[in-house]
Amino acid sequence: MRSMKVNLDKKSLSSYEIRIGYKIIDRVALIIAKNHKAGHYVMITDNSVGSIYAKQMMDSLKDVGLNINLIEFPAGESSKNINTVLDIVGKLLELGADRSTMLIALGGGVVGDMVGFIASIYMRGIPYIQIPTTLIGQVDSSIGGKTAIDLPYGKNLLGTFYQPRAVFADLIFLETLPEKEFNNGMAEIIKYGIIDDEKMFSLLEDNMDAVKSRDSALLLKLVENCCRIKKSIVEIDEKEQGLRRLLNFGHTLGHAIEAASKYTISHGEGVALGMIAAARISEKKKYLDTAQFKRIEEIILKAGLPGKIPCDFSADDIISRLAMDKKKKDDIIHFVLLKKIGMPFVNGGIDDKLISDVIEEMK
Ligand SMILES: NC(=O)c1ccc[n+]([C@@H]2O[C@H](COP(=O)([O-])OP(=O)(O)OC[C@H]3O[C@@H](n4cnc5c(N)ncnc54)[C@H](O)[C@@H]3O)[C@@H](O)[C@H]2O)c1
């Protein structure tokens, strides 16, 4: 099992370990019992993850003597809302959860974001642990303490920064992950390569088939690399005042495309399209050379992610949704652009005409 520490404010309890390995569930239970003692635990998961893993996880946590209950809610982004939060909070109250209770989020980004959010507000804050089961969860959403739920106005509009006490990423979970969900995670891994690690980008170029067949040694290397990149950025900029914005590479347009499709385009697909668009804008503005743009486009396609925006999407609709993005500042939407692979920067604003041209080109 590999381990790394996210070093945050030394005065608070917010530093924590990320542990990564293959088939580590039993050891995870022992570590929780030893290092994360609580009077009462509640594991929260969605019904899809629950149907595969809840029994095994609950058994291993009970075997080490934990007093633990389980709450499940319906899987999917459509559950990431205030009604589900209130429903779960009601169940926590019925189970007698109080400030001595530790929540355990078992699932993908939806479970993690929502459990983190509940933990941050339930009785003014209780601790929680992340056990991510999707590739997105393992390389991205479980680390860094961003919690959120969606509102009818848009995604992730209600949330907090609230760090977990620990993150445990077991690669065994990835074996049951549907292809589409795996590809969503691939988009984030490619993003880390583009913004921070040209070596990892090349490794992906050379080994995409093995990665796609879920070779556990390669995945271990990739997940560990991505966690290291994300943790180093979060350590410097926990609350997204500057450097952490680089993690939004491809996400600004990606979220707008996702929303314009009424979420028929998944997060990873949106990010893939957003990354190609951001790279193309960088190329058109002469920051990035054409050969590097082509490498970015090619790797995204090789990963099984889309390179074309559906024709029935209007550029105006996508651009109007950019204005809702909460990452805008002083009315300027900050795009992350590239000078080269491994060298991103935040651009002060791109005019709508250029964005619109690139969207039209990508249809
Ligand atoms: N907090 C952050 O920093 C951050 C970062 C990125 C994304 N996110 C959020 O994460 C969410 C997306 O996360 P996601 O892609 O993990 O989605 P998800 O949690 O909805 O999981 C995707 C689907 O896969 C199923 N699933 C999960 N693990 C499985 C497994 N091991 N085997 C079989 N099925 C499994 C789930 O039941 C669900 O149906 C979005 O809401 C996004 O906003 C948050």
Coordinates of C-alpha atoms and ligand atoms in Angstrom, one line a residue:
M1 CA 0.0 0.0 0.0
R2 CA 1.3 3.4 -1.0
S3 CA 0.8 6.4 1.3
M4 CA 1.2 10.2 1.0
K5 CA 0.2 13.0 3.3
V6 CA -1.8 16.1 2.3
N7 CA -0.1 18.8 4.4
L8 CA -2.5 21.6 5.2
D9 CA -2.8 24.1 8.0
K10 CA -0.7 22.7 10.8
K11 CA -2.9 24.3 13.5
S12 CA -6.1 22.6 12.3
L13 CA -6.9 18.9 11.9
S14 CA -7.0 19.3 8.2
S15 CA -3.9 17.3 7.1
Y16 CA -4.5 13.7 6.2
E17 CA -3.1 10.6 4.5
I18 CA -4.1 9.2 1.1
R19 CA -3.5 5.5 0.9
I20 CA -3.5 3.7 -2.4
G21 CA -3.3 0.0 -3.2
Y22 CA -4.8 -3.1 -4.7
K23 CA -7.0 -5.3 -2.6
I24 CA -6.5 -3.3 0.6
I25 CA -10.1 -3.4 2.0
D26 CA -9.2 -5.5 5.1
R27 CA -6.2 -3.3 5.9
V28 CA -8.3 -0.2 5.5
A29 CA -10.7 -1.5 8.2
L30 CA -7.8 -2.0 10.6
I31 CA -6.4 1.5 9.9
I32 CA -9.8 3.1 10.5
A33 CA -10.2 1.2 13.8
K34 CA -6.7 2.1 14.9
N35 CA -6.1 5.7 13.6
H36 CA -9.6 7.1 13.2
K37 CA -11.4 6.1 16.3
A38 CA -15.0 7.2 16.7
G39 CA -17.9 6.2 18.9
H40 CA -20.1 5.5 15.9
Y41 CA -19.6 5.3 12.2
V42 CA -22.1 5.6 9.3
M43 CA -21.2 4.4 5.9
I44 CA -23.0 6.2 3.1
T45 CA -23.1 4.9 -0.4
D46 CA -25.3 4.8 -3.5
N47 CA -27.5 1.8 -4.4
S48 CA -25.3 0.7 -7.3
V49 CA -22.0 0.7 -5.3
G50 CA -23.9 -0.6 -2.3
S51 CA -25.3 -3.6 -4.2
I52 CA -21.7 -4.7 -5.1
Y53 CA -19.6 -3.6 -2.1
A54 CA -21.7 -2.6 0.9
K55 CA -21.9 -6.1 2.5
Q56 CA -18.2 -6.8 2.1
M57 CA -17.2 -3.3 3.5
M58 CA -19.7 -3.4 6.4
D59 CA -18.5 -7.0 7.3
S60 CA -14.8 -6.0 7.3
L61 CA -15.5 -2.9 9.4
K62 CA -17.7 -4.8 11.8
D63 CA -15.0 -7.5 12.1
V64 CA -12.6 -5.0 13.5
G65 CA -15.2 -4.0 16.1
L66 CA -16.7 -0.8 14.7
N67 CA -20.2 0.3 15.7
I68 CA -21.4 1.0 12.1
N69 CA -24.7 1.7 10.2
L70 CA -25.3 2.0 6.5
I71 CA -27.3 4.5 4.5
E72 CA -27.9 4.2 0.8
F73 CA -29.4 6.6 -1.7
P74 CA -30.2 6.3 -5.5
A75 CA -27.1 6.4 -7.7
G76 CA -26.4 9.2 -10.1
E77 CA -25.8 13.0 -10.4
S78 CA -29.6 13.6 -10.1
S79 CA -29.3 12.6 -6.5
K80 CA -26.7 15.2 -5.7
N81 CA -29.2 17.7 -4.4
I82 CA -30.7 19.2 -1.2
N83 CA -33.6 16.7 -1.1
T84 CA -31.1 13.8 -0.8
V85 CA -29.1 15.7 1.8
L86 CA -32.2 16.3 3.9
D87 CA -33.2 12.6 3.5
I88 CA -29.8 11.4 4.6
V89 CA -29.7 13.9 7.5
G90 CA -33.1 12.6 8.7
K91 CA -31.7 9.1 8.6
L92 CA -28.6 10.2 10.6
L93 CA -30.8 11.7 13.2
E94 CA -32.9 8.5 13.4
L95 CA -29.6 6.5 13.9
G96 CA -28.6 8.8 16.7
A97 CA -25.6 10.2 14.9
D98 CA -24.0 13.0 16.9
R99 CA -20.7 14.8 17.0
S100 CA -18.9 11.6 17.9
T101 CA -20.0 10.0 14.6
M102 CA -17.6 9.5 11.7
L103 CA -19.1 9.4 8.2
I104 CA -17.6 7.1 5.6
A105 CA -18.2 7.9 1.9
L106 CA -18.1 4.8 -0.2
G107 CA -18.6 5.6 -3.9
G108 CA -17.8 8.0 -6.7
G109 CA -17.7 11.7 -6.8
V110 CA -21.4 12.1 -6.2
V111 CA -21.2 10.2 -2.9
G112 CA -18.0 11.9 -1.9
D113 CA -19.2 15.4 -2.7
M114 CA -22.5 14.9 -0.9
V115 CA -21.1 13.1 2.2
G116 CA -18.4 15.8 2.5
F117 CA -21.1 18.4 2.3
I118 CA -23.3 16.7 5.0
A119 CA -20.2 16.2 7.2
S120 CA -19.4 19.8 7.0
I121 CA -22.8 21.0 8.2
Y122 CA -24.3 18.2 10.3
M123 CA -24.3 19.5 13.9
R124 CA -21.8 22.1 12.7
G125 CA -19.4 19.6 11.4
I126 CA -18.4 16.0 12.0
P127 CA -15.5 14.0 10.6
Y128 CA -15.6 11.9 7.4
I129 CA -13.5 9.5 5.5
Q130 CA -13.4 9.0 1.7
I131 CA -13.3 5.6 0.1
P132 CA -13.5 6.5 -3.6
T133 CA -14.7 3.7 -5.9
T134 CA -14.5 5.4 -9.4
L135 CA -11.5 6.5 -11.3
I136 CA -12.6 10.2 -11.0
G137 CA -13.0 9.7 -7.2
Q138 CA -9.6 8.1 -6.9
V139 CA -7.6 10.7 -8.9
D140 CA -9.6 13.8 -8.2
S141 CA -12.8 14.3 -6.2
S142 CA -11.9 12.5 -3.0
I143 CA -8.8 14.7 -2.5
G144 CA -8.8 18.4 -1.6
G145 CA -12.0 18.9 0.4
K146 CA -14.3 20.5 -2.1
T147 CA -17.8 19.4 -1.2
A148 CA -21.0 20.3 -3.1
I149 CA -24.5 19.6 -4.2
D150 CA -26.2 20.8 -7.4
L151 CA -29.1 23.4 -7.6
P152 CA -31.6 23.8 -10.4
Y153 CA -29.5 26.8 -11.5
G154 CA -26.3 24.7 -12.1
K155 CA -23.8 22.2 -10.8
N156 CA -22.0 22.4 -7.5
L157 CA -23.5 25.7 -6.6
L158 CA -23.9 24.9 -2.9
G159 CA -20.8 23.6 -1.1
T160 CA -18.0 24.0 1.3
F161 CA -14.3 23.4 1.6
Y162 CA -14.0 20.6 4.2
Q163 CA -11.2 18.1 4.3
P164 CA -11.7 14.4 5.0
R165 CA -9.7 12.7 7.8
A166 CA -8.3 10.1 5.4
V167 CA -8.7 8.8 1.8
F168 CA -8.4 5.1 0.9
A169 CA -8.2 4.3 -2.8
D170 CA -8.5 0.5 -3.5
L171 CA -7.9 -0.2 -7.2
I172 CA -10.0 -3.4 -6.9
F173 CA -13.1 -1.2 -7.1
L174 CA -12.1 -0.1 -10.7
E175 CA -12.6 -3.7 -11.9
T176 CA -16.4 -3.3 -11.8
L177 CA -16.6 0.2 -13.1
P178 CA -18.5 0.6 -16.4
E179 CA -16.5 1.6 -19.4
K180 CA -18.1 5.0 -19.7
E181 CA -17.3 5.8 -16.0
F182 CA -13.7 4.6 -16.5
N183 CA -13.4 7.0 -19.5
N184 CA -14.6 9.9 -17.3
G185 CA -11.6 9.2 -15.0
M186 CA -9.3 8.9 -18.0
A187 CA -10.2 12.5 -19.0
E188 CA -8.9 13.7 -15.5
I189 CA -5.8 11.6 -15.8
I190 CA -5.0 13.1 -19.2
K191 CA -5.7 16.6 -17.7
Y192 CA -3.0 16.0 -15.0
G193 CA -0.6 15.0 -17.7
I194 CA -1.3 18.1 -19.7
I195 CA -1.1 20.6 -16.8
D196 CA 1.7 19.1 -14.8
D197 CA 3.5 16.0 -16.0
E198 CA 4.7 15.6 -19.6
K199 CA 6.3 12.3 -18.6
M200 CA 3.0 10.9 -17.5
F201 CA 1.4 12.2 -20.7
S202 CA 4.0 10.3 -22.8
L203 CA 3.5 7.2 -20.6
L204 CA -0.2 7.4 -21.5
E205 CA 0.6 7.8 -25.2
D206 CA 2.8 4.7 -25.2
N207 CA 0.5 2.5 -23.0
M208 CA -3.1 3.5 -23.6
D209 CA -4.2 0.0 -24.5
A210 CA -2.8 -1.5 -21.3
V211 CA -4.4 1.4 -19.3
K212 CA -7.7 0.8 -21.0
S213 CA -7.5 -2.9 -20.1
R214 CA -7.1 -1.7 -16.5
D215 CA -3.6 -3.1 -15.9
S216 CA -3.4 -2.8 -12.1
A217 CA 0.3 -2.0 -12.0
L218 CA -0.1 0.9 -14.5
L219 CA -3.2 2.1 -12.8
L220 CA -1.5 2.2 -9.5
K221 CA 1.3 4.3 -11.0
L222 CA -1.2 6.7 -12.6
V223 CA -3.5 7.0 -9.6
E224 CA -0.5 7.7 -7.3
N225 CA 0.9 10.3 -9.7
C226 CA -2.4 12.1 -10.1
C227 CA -3.0 12.1 -6.3
R228 CA 0.5 13.5 -5.8
I229 CA -0.1 16.3 -8.4
K230 CA -3.5 17.2 -6.9
K231 CA -2.2 17.1 -3.3
S232 CA 0.7 19.4 -4.1
I233 CA -1.6 21.9 -5.7
V234 CA -4.1 21.8 -2.9
E235 CA -1.3 22.2 -0.3
I236 CA -0.4 25.5 -1.9
D237 CA -3.9 26.7 -2.6
E238 CA -6.5 24.9 -0.6
K239 CA -9.3 27.4 -1.3
E240 CA -8.7 28.0 -5.0
Q241 CA -7.4 31.5 -4.8
G242 CA -4.8 31.0 -7.6
L243 CA -2.8 27.9 -8.5
R244 CA -5.7 25.4 -7.9
R245 CA -7.5 27.1 -10.9
L246 CA -5.1 25.2 -13.1
L247 CA -7.0 22.0 -12.2
N248 CA -9.9 23.5 -14.1
F249 CA -8.1 23.0 -17.4
G250 CA -10.8 21.9 -19.9
H251 CA -13.5 22.3 -17.2
T252 CA -14.8 25.8 -18.0
L253 CA -16.1 24.9 -21.4
G254 CA -16.6 21.3 -20.4
H255 CA -19.2 22.2 -17.7
A256 CA -20.9 24.5 -20.2
I257 CA -21.1 21.7 -22.8
E258 CA -22.3 19.3 -20.2
A259 CA -25.0 21.7 -19.1
A260 CA -26.0 22.5 -22.7
S261 CA -26.5 18.8 -23.3
K262 CA -28.8 18.6 -20.3
Y263 CA -26.1 16.2 -18.9
T264 CA -26.5 13.6 -21.7
I265 CA -22.8 14.4 -22.2
S266 CA -20.9 13.0 -19.2
H267 CA -18.5 15.0 -17.1
G268 CA -15.4 13.3 -18.6
E269 CA -16.8 13.7 -22.2
G270 CA -17.4 17.4 -21.5
V271 CA -13.9 17.8 -20.0
A272 CA -12.4 16.0 -23.0
L273 CA -14.1 18.4 -25.4
G274 CA -13.2 21.4 -23.1
M275 CA -9.5 20.3 -23.1
I276 CA -9.4 20.1 -26.9
A277 CA -11.1 23.5 -27.2
A278 CA -8.7 25.1 -24.6
A279 CA -5.7 23.6 -26.5
R280 CA -7.1 24.8 -29.8
I281 CA -7.6 28.3 -28.4
S282 CA -4.0 28.2 -27.1
E283 CA -2.8 27.2 -30.5
K284 CA -4.9 29.9 -32.3
K285 CA -3.4 32.5 -29.9
K286 CA 0.0 31.2 -30.8
Y287 CA 0.9 30.1 -27.3
L288 CA 0.9 26.3 -28.1
D289 CA 2.5 24.8 -31.2
T290 CA 0.4 22.7 -33.6
A291 CA 2.3 19.4 -33.0
Q292 CA 1.5 19.6 -29.2
F293 CA -2.2 20.5 -30.0
K294 CA -2.3 17.3 -32.2
R295 CA -0.8 15.2 -29.4
I296 CA -3.5 16.4 -27.0
E297 CA -6.3 15.7 -29.5
E298 CA -4.9 12.3 -30.3
I299 CA -4.6 11.1 -26.8
I300 CA -8.1 12.1 -25.9
L301 CA -9.5 10.2 -28.9
K302 CA -7.2 7.2 -28.1
A303 CA -8.7 7.1 -24.6
G304 CA -12.2 6.6 -26.2
L305 CA -13.3 10.1 -25.4
P306 CA -15.1 12.4 -27.9
G307 CA -13.4 15.0 -30.1
K308 CA -16.5 16.4 -31.7
I309 CA -19.3 18.6 -30.3
P310 CA -22.7 17.4 -31.5
C311 CA -24.0 19.6 -34.4
D312 CA -27.2 20.5 -32.7
F313 CA -25.5 22.5 -29.9
S314 CA -25.3 26.2 -30.6
A315 CA -22.1 28.0 -29.8
D316 CA -24.3 30.9 -28.3
D317 CA -26.0 28.5 -25.9
I318 CA -22.6 27.1 -24.7
I319 CA -21.1 30.6 -24.4
S320 CA -24.1 31.9 -22.4
R321 CA -23.6 29.1 -19.9
L322 CA -20.0 30.1 -19.4
A323 CA -21.4 33.2 -17.7
M324 CA -23.0 31.0 -14.9
D325 CA -19.6 29.5 -14.1
K326 CA -18.7 30.2 -10.5
K327 CA -15.0 30.3 -11.4
K328 CA -15.5 33.7 -13.1
K329 CA -14.0 36.7 -11.3
D330 CA -14.8 40.4 -11.9
D331 CA -17.0 39.3 -14.8
I332 CA -14.0 37.8 -16.6
I333 CA -14.1 34.0 -17.3
H334 CA -10.6 32.7 -16.6
F335 CA -9.6 30.1 -19.1
V336 CA -6.7 27.8 -18.4
L337 CA -4.6 27.8 -21.5
L338 CA -1.3 26.1 -22.4
K339 CA 2.2 27.2 -23.5
K340 CA 3.1 23.6 -23.8
I341 CA 2.2 20.2 -22.4
G342 CA 3.1 20.6 -18.7
M343 CA 3.0 24.4 -18.8
P344 CA -0.5 25.8 -18.2
F345 CA -1.4 29.4 -17.3
V346 CA -4.6 31.2 -16.4
N347 CA -5.7 33.7 -19.1
G348 CA -7.4 36.9 -18.2
G349 CA -10.3 36.5 -20.7
I350 CA -11.0 35.2 -24.2
D351 CA -13.3 36.9 -26.5
D352 CA -16.5 35.2 -27.4
K353 CA -15.8 35.2 -31.1
L354 CA -12.7 33.0 -30.7
I355 CA -14.6 30.6 -28.4
S356 CA -17.4 30.5 -30.9
D357 CA -15.1 29.8 -33.9
V358 CA -13.4 26.9 -32.0
I359 CA -16.8 25.4 -31.0
E360 CA -18.0 25.6 -34.7
E361 CA -14.7 24.0 -35.8
M362 CA -15.2 21.1 -33.4
K363 CA -18.7 20.2 -34.7
Ligands
LIG1 N1 -15.0 17.5 -5.2 C1 -14.2 17.6 -6.2 O1 -13.1 18.1 -6.2 C2 -14.7 17.0 -7.5 C3 -13.8 16.7 -8.6 C4 -14.3 16.1 -9.7 C5 -15.6 15.7 -9.8 N2 -16.5 16.0 -8.8 C6 -17.9 15.6 -8.8 O2 -17.9 14.1 -8.9 C7 -19.1 13.7 -9.6 C8 -18.7 12.7 -10.6 O3 -18.1 11.6 -10.0 P1 -18.1 10.2 -10.6 O4 -17.8 10.2 -12.0 O5 -17.4 9.3 -9.7 O6 -19.7 9.9 -10.5 P2 -20.7 8.9 -9.6 O7 -20.3 9.0 -8.2 O8 -22.1 9.3 -10.1 O9 -20.3 7.5 -10.1 C9 -20.6 7.1 -11.5 C10 -21.5 5.8 -11.5 O10 -20.6 4.7 -11.3 C11 -21.2 3.9 -10.2 N3 -20.0 3.3 -9.5 C12 -19.2 3.9 -8.7 N4 -18.2 3.1 -8.3 C13 -18.4 1.9 -9.0 C14 -17.7 0.7 -9.0 N5 -16.6 0.5 -8.4 N6 -18.3 -0.3 -9.8 C15 -19.4 -0.1 -10.4 N7 -20.1 1.0 -10.5 C16 -19.6 2.0 -9.7 C17 -22.0 4.8 -9.4 O11 -23.1 4.1 -8.8 C18 -22.6 5.8 -10.5 O12 -23.7 5.2 -11.1 C19 -19.7 15.0 -10.1 O13 -20.8 15.3 -9.3 C20 -18.6 16.0 -10.0 O14 -19.1 17.3 -9.8 C21 -16.0 16.6 -7.6

